[in-house]
Amino acid sequence: MLRKLILEDGSEYLGEGFGANRDVVSEIVFNTSMAGYQEILSDPSYTDQAVVMSYPLMGNYGIAEEDFESRIIAPDAFVVRDLNRDPSNFRSVQTLEELLEDAGVPGITGVDTRKLVRSIRDLGSRRCLLTGADTALDVGLDIIRRTPVPRDSVRRRSCKKRWYSRTSNPRYNVTAIDCGMKGNIVRMLNEHKCNVTIVPFDTSAEEILALKPDGVFISNGPGDPEDVPEVIETLKVLRGKVPMFGICLGHQLLALSYGGQTYKLKFGHRGGNHPVRDLTTGKIEITSQNHSYAVREESLEGTGLAVTHVNVLDDTVEGMEQRDDLVFSVQYHPESCPGPQDSRYLFRRFTQNMDLGKGE
């Protein structure tokens, strides 16, 4: 079954369809990870995006039940160079192709992904249409133009009601604001002796404070942080009242709550090989990232937020803190799995801040 990608600049990429047989309009982005396609597909931050994998071979170790980051398959489409339909892995319960078919997500293989990734890098992320090979270019471009850009991705990916994740011998009670949270974040908090109460993104500050948390966590999630004013207003009330830790979208939302600004990157950061410098120690951490937006450094002047980490490749803000409020955040994913574990100390820092908040 021949399919093709039409990009809004008029370029076309032909390949073979797999997964669901349906047309989708999406934002095309690329990921440089060599492994972890199952975690990428189940990461809610990829909502409303067509993901191109720069590493050529995907599907070779199949799908394992315990490796999902959420219960949904988030991307609109999946683009690969070579698809393995016969995985070798004793944990595998189905193929990548079967997973996408069950989830109703279309894929395309046989695409020149090296050319496509370089195009995204050079020209930036763009909208695209995954469609049948017989769709005329002018028709495809018209479909892209007429399809509205979604602005409710966090609302669609956040939990709909409060839920709990308990651990043995807990020392802390954490309330996590779910903007599209990855499952391994909850597991990491549990490992650090935190009972976690996960609440929907639009939970008010008063409701959160009524839970008497030792700390508040603000999760990753999809889309433009300015599309989530509910969380920004909640964080404005919470700051200074309880220690807070934000990851990815949570990092951006904290910046906005203190009066900072965010902006969209040309093609974003996605993959498990991004070097980040800790300005306190000078140490370089290899990090896993997945985001389209960044905090504007000059906008933090006068907010009380200090930059703690920067990206070695492009000098973007990767971490910040407000010491008096016991608030800090990072743009990258210290809980990445699979991926580098250089940054897992940040969960210990969160527990240390909660000890300070309790006067211990």
Tab-separated table of C-alpha atoms in Angstrom, residues 47-328:
chain	number	residue	atom	x	y	z
A	47	THR	CA	0.214	14.636	20.837
A	48	ASP	CA	-0.656	16.302	17.491
A	49	GLN	CA	2.741	15.481	15.988
A	50	ALA	CA	4.020	13.173	13.245
A	51	VAL	CA	7.291	11.730	14.552
A	52	VAL	CA	10.191	10.976	12.191
A	53	MET	CA	12.850	8.670	13.641
A	54	SER	CA	16.361	9.562	12.470
A	55	TYR	CA	17.746	6.137	13.404
A	56	PRO	CA	16.845	3.898	10.456
A	57	LEU	CA	15.647	0.609	12.021
A	58	MET	CA	12.482	0.531	14.126
A	59	GLY	CA	10.419	-2.360	15.478
A	60	ASN	CA	13.271	-4.850	15.885
A	61	TYR	CA	12.544	-5.624	19.565
A	62	GLY	CA	8.756	-5.444	19.349
A	63	ILE	CA	6.416	-4.157	22.046
A	64	ALA	CA	6.605	-5.097	25.761
A	65	GLU	CA	3.668	-4.630	28.132
A	66	GLU	CA	5.768	-3.049	30.895
A	67	ASP	CA	7.418	-0.381	28.710
A	68	PHE	CA	4.485	1.941	28.065
A	69	GLU	CA	4.680	5.506	29.417
A	70	SER	CA	0.902	5.971	29.230
A	71	ARG	CA	-2.217	4.130	28.121
A	72	ILE	CA	-2.487	6.012	24.831
A	73	ILE	CA	-0.485	6.165	21.616
A	74	ALA	CA	0.060	9.899	21.334
A	75	PRO	CA	1.518	10.828	17.912
A	76	ASP	CA	-0.714	11.345	14.889
A	77	ALA	CA	1.711	9.405	12.672
A	78	PHE	CA	5.037	7.538	12.764
A	79	VAL	CA	7.676	7.825	10.017
A	80	VAL	CA	10.567	5.344	9.724
A	81	ARG	CA	13.187	4.253	7.208
A	82	ASP	CA	13.076	0.496	7.848
A	83	LEU	CA	10.273	-1.342	9.667
A	84	ASN	CA	11.025	-4.710	11.260
A	85	ARG	CA	7.965	-6.949	11.135
A	86	ASP	CA	9.613	-9.937	12.830
A	87	PRO	CA	10.979	-8.721	16.206
A	88	SER	CA	13.341	-10.740	18.388
A	89	ASN	CA	12.752	-10.162	22.111
A	90	PHE	CA	11.525	-12.594	24.780
A	91	ARG	CA	9.405	-9.782	26.310
A	92	SER	CA	7.662	-8.840	23.063
A	93	VAL	CA	3.894	-9.353	22.941
A	94	GLN	CA	3.175	-7.741	19.556
A	95	THR	CA	4.856	-5.948	16.677
A	96	LEU	CA	5.200	-2.214	16.214
A	97	GLU	CA	2.910	-2.493	13.188
A	98	GLU	CA	0.220	-4.270	15.223
A	99	LEU	CA	0.441	-1.655	17.980
A	100	LEU	CA	-0.188	1.214	15.568
A	101	GLU	CA	-2.978	-0.658	13.815
A	102	ASP	CA	-4.742	-1.342	17.131
A	103	ALA	CA	-4.333	2.303	18.163
A	104	GLY	CA	-5.623	3.702	14.867
A	105	VAL	CA	-2.327	5.495	14.178
A	106	PRO	CA	-0.937	5.481	10.614
A	107	GLY	CA	2.721	4.909	9.824
A	108	ILE	CA	4.893	5.091	6.735
A	109	THR	CA	8.135	3.204	6.049
A	110	GLY	CA	10.668	3.283	3.240
A	111	VAL	CA	10.904	7.067	3.475
A	112	ASP	CA	14.251	8.793	2.987
A	113	THR	CA	14.321	9.860	6.627
A	114	ARG	CA	17.841	11.296	6.390
A	115	LYS	CA	16.678	13.775	3.764
A	116	LEU	CA	13.478	14.481	5.700
A	117	VAL	CA	15.265	15.099	9.012
A	118	ARG	CA	17.719	17.473	7.326
A	119	SER	CA	14.779	19.311	5.792
A	120	ILE	CA	13.156	19.753	9.220
A	121	ARG	CA	16.481	20.853	10.696
A	122	ASP	CA	17.138	23.389	7.936
A	123	LEU	CA	13.617	24.719	7.321
A	124	GLY	CA	12.000	24.040	10.688
A	125	SER	CA	9.000	22.025	11.815
A	126	ARG	CA	6.058	22.270	9.450
A	127	ARG	CA	2.600	20.870	9.039
A	128	CYS	CA	2.175	17.774	6.935
A	129	LEU	CA	-0.417	15.386	5.548
A	130	LEU	CA	0.011	11.613	5.541
A	131	THR	CA	-2.221	10.382	2.746
A	132	GLY	CA	-2.604	7.998	-0.164
A	133	ALA	CA	-0.032	8.063	-2.934
A	134	ASP	CA	-2.691	9.173	-5.430
A	135	THR	CA	-3.582	12.386	-3.556
A	136	ALA	CA	-2.690	15.329	-5.785
A	137	LEU	CA	-0.248	17.862	-4.335
A	138	ASP	CA	-2.625	20.833	-4.674
A	139	VAL	CA	-5.408	18.854	-2.988
A	140	GLY	CA	-3.097	17.846	-0.128
A	141	LEU	CA	-1.871	21.401	0.420
A	142	ASP	CA	-5.464	22.647	0.538
A	143	ILE	CA	-6.325	20.024	3.176
A	144	ILE	CA	-3.363	21.187	5.302
A	145	ARG	CA	-4.404	24.842	4.982
A	146	ARG	CA	-8.020	24.117	5.932
A	147	THR	CA	-7.197	21.985	8.971
A	148	PRO	CA	-7.113	24.106	12.169
A	149	VAL	CA	-4.147	23.925	14.544
A	150	PRO	CA	-5.300	22.249	17.793
A	151	ARG	CA	-4.922	24.226	21.027
A	152	ASP	CA	-6.422	21.805	23.549
A	153	SER	CA	-3.779	19.073	23.655
A	154	VAL	CA	-3.187	19.290	27.435
A	155	ARG	CA	-6.921	19.071	28.126
A	156	ARG	CA	-7.107	15.919	25.980
A	157	ARG	CA	-4.082	14.253	27.625
A	158	SER	CA	-4.504	15.185	31.285
A	159	CYS	CA	-6.244	12.743	33.601
A	160	LYS	CA	-9.955	13.422	34.089
A	161	LYS	CA	-10.059	12.753	37.816
A	162	ARG	CA	-7.703	12.458	40.758
A	163	TRP	CA	-5.768	9.220	41.239
A	164	TYR	CA	-3.059	7.923	43.578
A	165	SER	CA	0.242	6.063	43.455
A	166	ARG	CA	1.455	4.803	46.829
A	167	THR	CA	4.860	3.558	47.934
A	168	SER	CA	6.126	1.604	50.925
A	169	ASN	CA	7.426	3.579	53.928
A	170	PRO	CA	6.596	7.005	52.440
A	171	ARG	CA	8.296	10.154	53.719
A	172	TYR	CA	6.600	12.718	51.469
A	173	ASN	CA	3.200	13.502	50.007
A	174	VAL	CA	3.481	14.993	46.524
A	175	THR	CA	0.691	16.417	44.410
A	176	ALA	CA	1.458	16.101	40.688
A	177	ILE	CA	-0.307	18.368	38.193
A	178	ASP	CA	-0.912	16.147	35.172
A	179	CYS	CA	-0.444	18.015	31.890
A	180	GLY	CA	0.239	14.771	29.998
A	181	MET	CA	2.570	13.036	32.410
A	182	LYS	CA	4.869	10.104	31.631
A	183	GLY	CA	4.468	7.055	33.840
A	184	ASN	CA	8.137	6.828	34.764
A	185	ILE	CA	7.938	10.189	36.529
A	186	VAL	CA	5.448	8.725	38.985
A	187	ARG	CA	7.631	5.628	39.407
A	188	MET	CA	10.689	7.803	40.141
A	189	LEU	CA	8.786	9.829	42.736
A	190	ASN	CA	7.632	6.580	44.366
A	191	GLU	CA	11.239	5.333	44.427
A	192	HIS	CA	12.167	8.492	46.344
A	193	LYS	CA	9.627	7.677	49.088
A	194	CYS	CA	6.863	9.902	47.747
A	195	ASN	CA	3.187	9.056	47.865
A	196	VAL	CA	1.828	10.787	44.768
A	197	THR	CA	-1.614	12.274	44.225
A	198	ILE	CA	-2.090	12.987	40.522
A	199	VAL	CA	-4.635	15.709	39.734
A	200	PRO	CA	-6.067	17.099	36.456
A	201	PHE	CA	-4.341	20.113	34.928
A	202	ASP	CA	-7.205	22.492	35.799
A	203	THR	CA	-7.214	21.686	39.519
A	204	SER	CA	-7.223	24.946	41.481
A	205	ALA	CA	-4.502	26.049	43.891
A	206	GLU	CA	-7.023	25.913	46.740
A	207	GLU	CA	-7.847	22.280	45.982
A	208	ILE	CA	-4.147	21.399	45.818
A	209	LEU	CA	-3.343	23.142	49.105
A	210	ALA	CA	-6.272	21.339	50.734
A	211	LEU	CA	-4.413	18.084	50.054
A	212	LYS	CA	-1.608	19.389	52.324
A	213	PRO	CA	1.237	18.343	49.987
A	214	ASP	CA	4.883	18.472	51.029
A	215	GLY	CA	5.662	19.378	47.415
A	216	VAL	CA	4.013	19.998	44.064
A	217	PHE	CA	5.256	18.514	40.805
A	218	ILE	CA	4.338	20.006	37.400
A	219	SER	CA	4.545	17.469	34.601
A	220	ASN	CA	5.608	17.360	31.007
A	221	GLY	CA	2.938	17.611	28.325
A	222	PRO	CA	2.175	18.616	24.748
A	223	GLY	CA	1.704	21.924	22.976
A	224	ASP	CA	2.269	25.610	23.621
A	225	PRO	CA	2.533	26.470	27.348
A	226	GLU	CA	0.536	29.664	26.745
A	227	ASP	CA	-2.433	27.465	25.833
A	228	VAL	CA	-2.702	26.386	29.496
A	229	PRO	CA	-3.495	29.576	31.456
A	230	GLU	CA	-5.257	27.517	34.146
A	231	VAL	CA	-1.960	25.977	35.288
A	232	ILE	CA	-0.111	29.299	35.102
A	233	GLU	CA	-2.650	30.939	37.413
A	234	THR	CA	-2.506	27.990	39.824
A	235	LEU	CA	1.286	28.206	40.039
A	236	LYS	CA	1.129	31.940	40.737
A	237	VAL	CA	-0.869	31.168	43.877
A	238	LEU	CA	1.254	28.179	44.929
A	239	ARG	CA	4.700	29.776	44.615
A	240	GLY	CA	6.256	30.456	47.991
A	241	LYS	CA	3.664	28.280	49.755
A	242	VAL	CA	5.047	24.836	48.864
A	243	PRO	CA	8.231	23.473	47.208
A	244	MET	CA	7.738	22.866	43.468
A	245	PHE	CA	9.549	20.905	40.757
A	246	GLY	CA	8.729	21.159	37.041
A	247	ILE	CA	9.860	19.068	34.072
A	248	CYS	CA	9.603	20.063	30.385
A	249	LEU	CA	6.194	21.769	29.951
A	250	GLY	CA	6.167	22.186	33.730
A	251	HIS	CA	9.453	24.113	33.421
A	252	GLN	CA	7.924	26.458	30.847
A	253	LEU	CA	4.757	26.946	32.895
A	254	LEU	CA	6.773	27.879	35.995
A	255	ALA	CA	8.665	30.486	33.968
A	256	LEU	CA	5.392	31.990	32.742
A	257	SER	CA	3.952	32.015	36.271
A	258	TYR	CA	6.886	34.151	37.460
A	259	GLY	CA	6.513	36.597	34.572
A	260	GLY	CA	8.953	35.035	32.118
A	261	GLN	CA	8.332	34.321	28.438
A	262	THR	CA	8.542	31.302	26.157
A	263	TYR	CA	9.044	30.945	22.401
A	264	LYS	CA	8.854	28.200	19.807
A	265	LEU	CA	12.115	26.634	18.646
A	266	LYS	CA	12.844	26.140	14.958
A	267	PHE	CA	12.690	22.348	15.168
A	268	GLY	CA	12.738	21.541	18.888
A	269	HIS	CA	14.842	19.083	20.891
A	270	ARG	CA	13.899	15.393	20.768
A	271	GLY	CA	16.150	12.476	21.590
A	272	GLY	CA	18.340	10.937	24.268
A	273	ASN	CA	21.664	12.570	23.452
A	274	HIS	CA	21.469	16.289	24.300
A	275	PRO	CA	24.390	17.741	26.321
A	276	VAL	CA	23.431	20.150	29.102
A	277	ARG	CA	25.807	22.114	31.358
A	278	ASP	CA	25.058	22.505	35.057
A	279	LEU	CA	26.211	26.069	35.734
A	280	THR	CA	26.733	25.318	39.439
A	281	THR	CA	29.147	22.420	39.001
A	282	GLY	CA	30.290	22.842	35.391
A	283	LYS	CA	29.378	19.205	34.786
A	284	ILE	CA	27.974	18.176	31.406
A	285	GLU	CA	24.921	15.922	31.626
A	286	ILE	CA	23.734	13.846	28.682
A	287	THR	CA	19.971	14.269	28.692
A	288	SER	CA	16.791	13.053	27.046
A	289	GLN	CA	14.547	15.781	25.650
A	290	ASN	CA	11.211	16.269	23.931
A	291	HIS	CA	9.918	19.798	23.440
A	292	SER	CA	9.143	22.485	20.854
A	293	TYR	CA	9.211	25.507	23.181
A	294	ALA	CA	11.899	27.102	25.350
A	295	VAL	CA	12.166	29.762	28.048
A	296	ARG	CA	13.464	33.125	26.861
A	297	GLU	CA	16.485	33.803	29.069
A	298	GLU	CA	16.355	37.596	28.977
A	299	SER	CA	12.719	37.499	30.125
A	300	LEU	CA	13.758	36.015	33.492
A	301	GLU	CA	15.470	39.237	34.593
A	302	GLY	CA	13.601	40.627	37.583
A	303	THR	CA	11.465	37.511	38.067
A	304	GLY	CA	13.599	36.020	40.841
A	305	LEU	CA	14.339	32.972	38.695
A	306	ALA	CA	18.011	32.146	38.081
A	307	VAL	CA	19.252	29.986	35.199
A	308	THR	CA	20.945	26.801	36.478
A	309	HIS	CA	21.429	24.733	33.301
A	310	VAL	CA	22.048	25.581	29.634
A	311	ASN	CA	22.060	23.541	26.438
A	312	VAL	CA	25.604	23.104	25.133
A	313	LEU	CA	24.442	23.012	21.509
A	314	ASP	CA	22.314	26.163	21.309
A	315	ASP	CA	22.568	27.904	24.723
A	316	THR	CA	18.839	27.565	25.443
A	317	VAL	CA	17.674	27.586	29.069
A	318	GLU	CA	17.574	24.015	30.409
A	319	GLY	CA	17.064	24.662	34.109
A	320	MET	CA	16.185	27.421	36.588
A	321	GLU	CA	15.436	27.940	40.260
A	322	GLN	CA	13.980	30.332	42.811
A	323	ARG	CA	15.786	29.406	45.999
A	324	ASP	CA	13.675	31.408	48.421
A	325	ASP	CA	10.506	29.720	47.160
A	326	LEU	CA	12.161	26.247	46.985
A	327	VAL	CA	11.176	26.088	43.306
A	328	PHE	CA	13.249	24.613	40.481
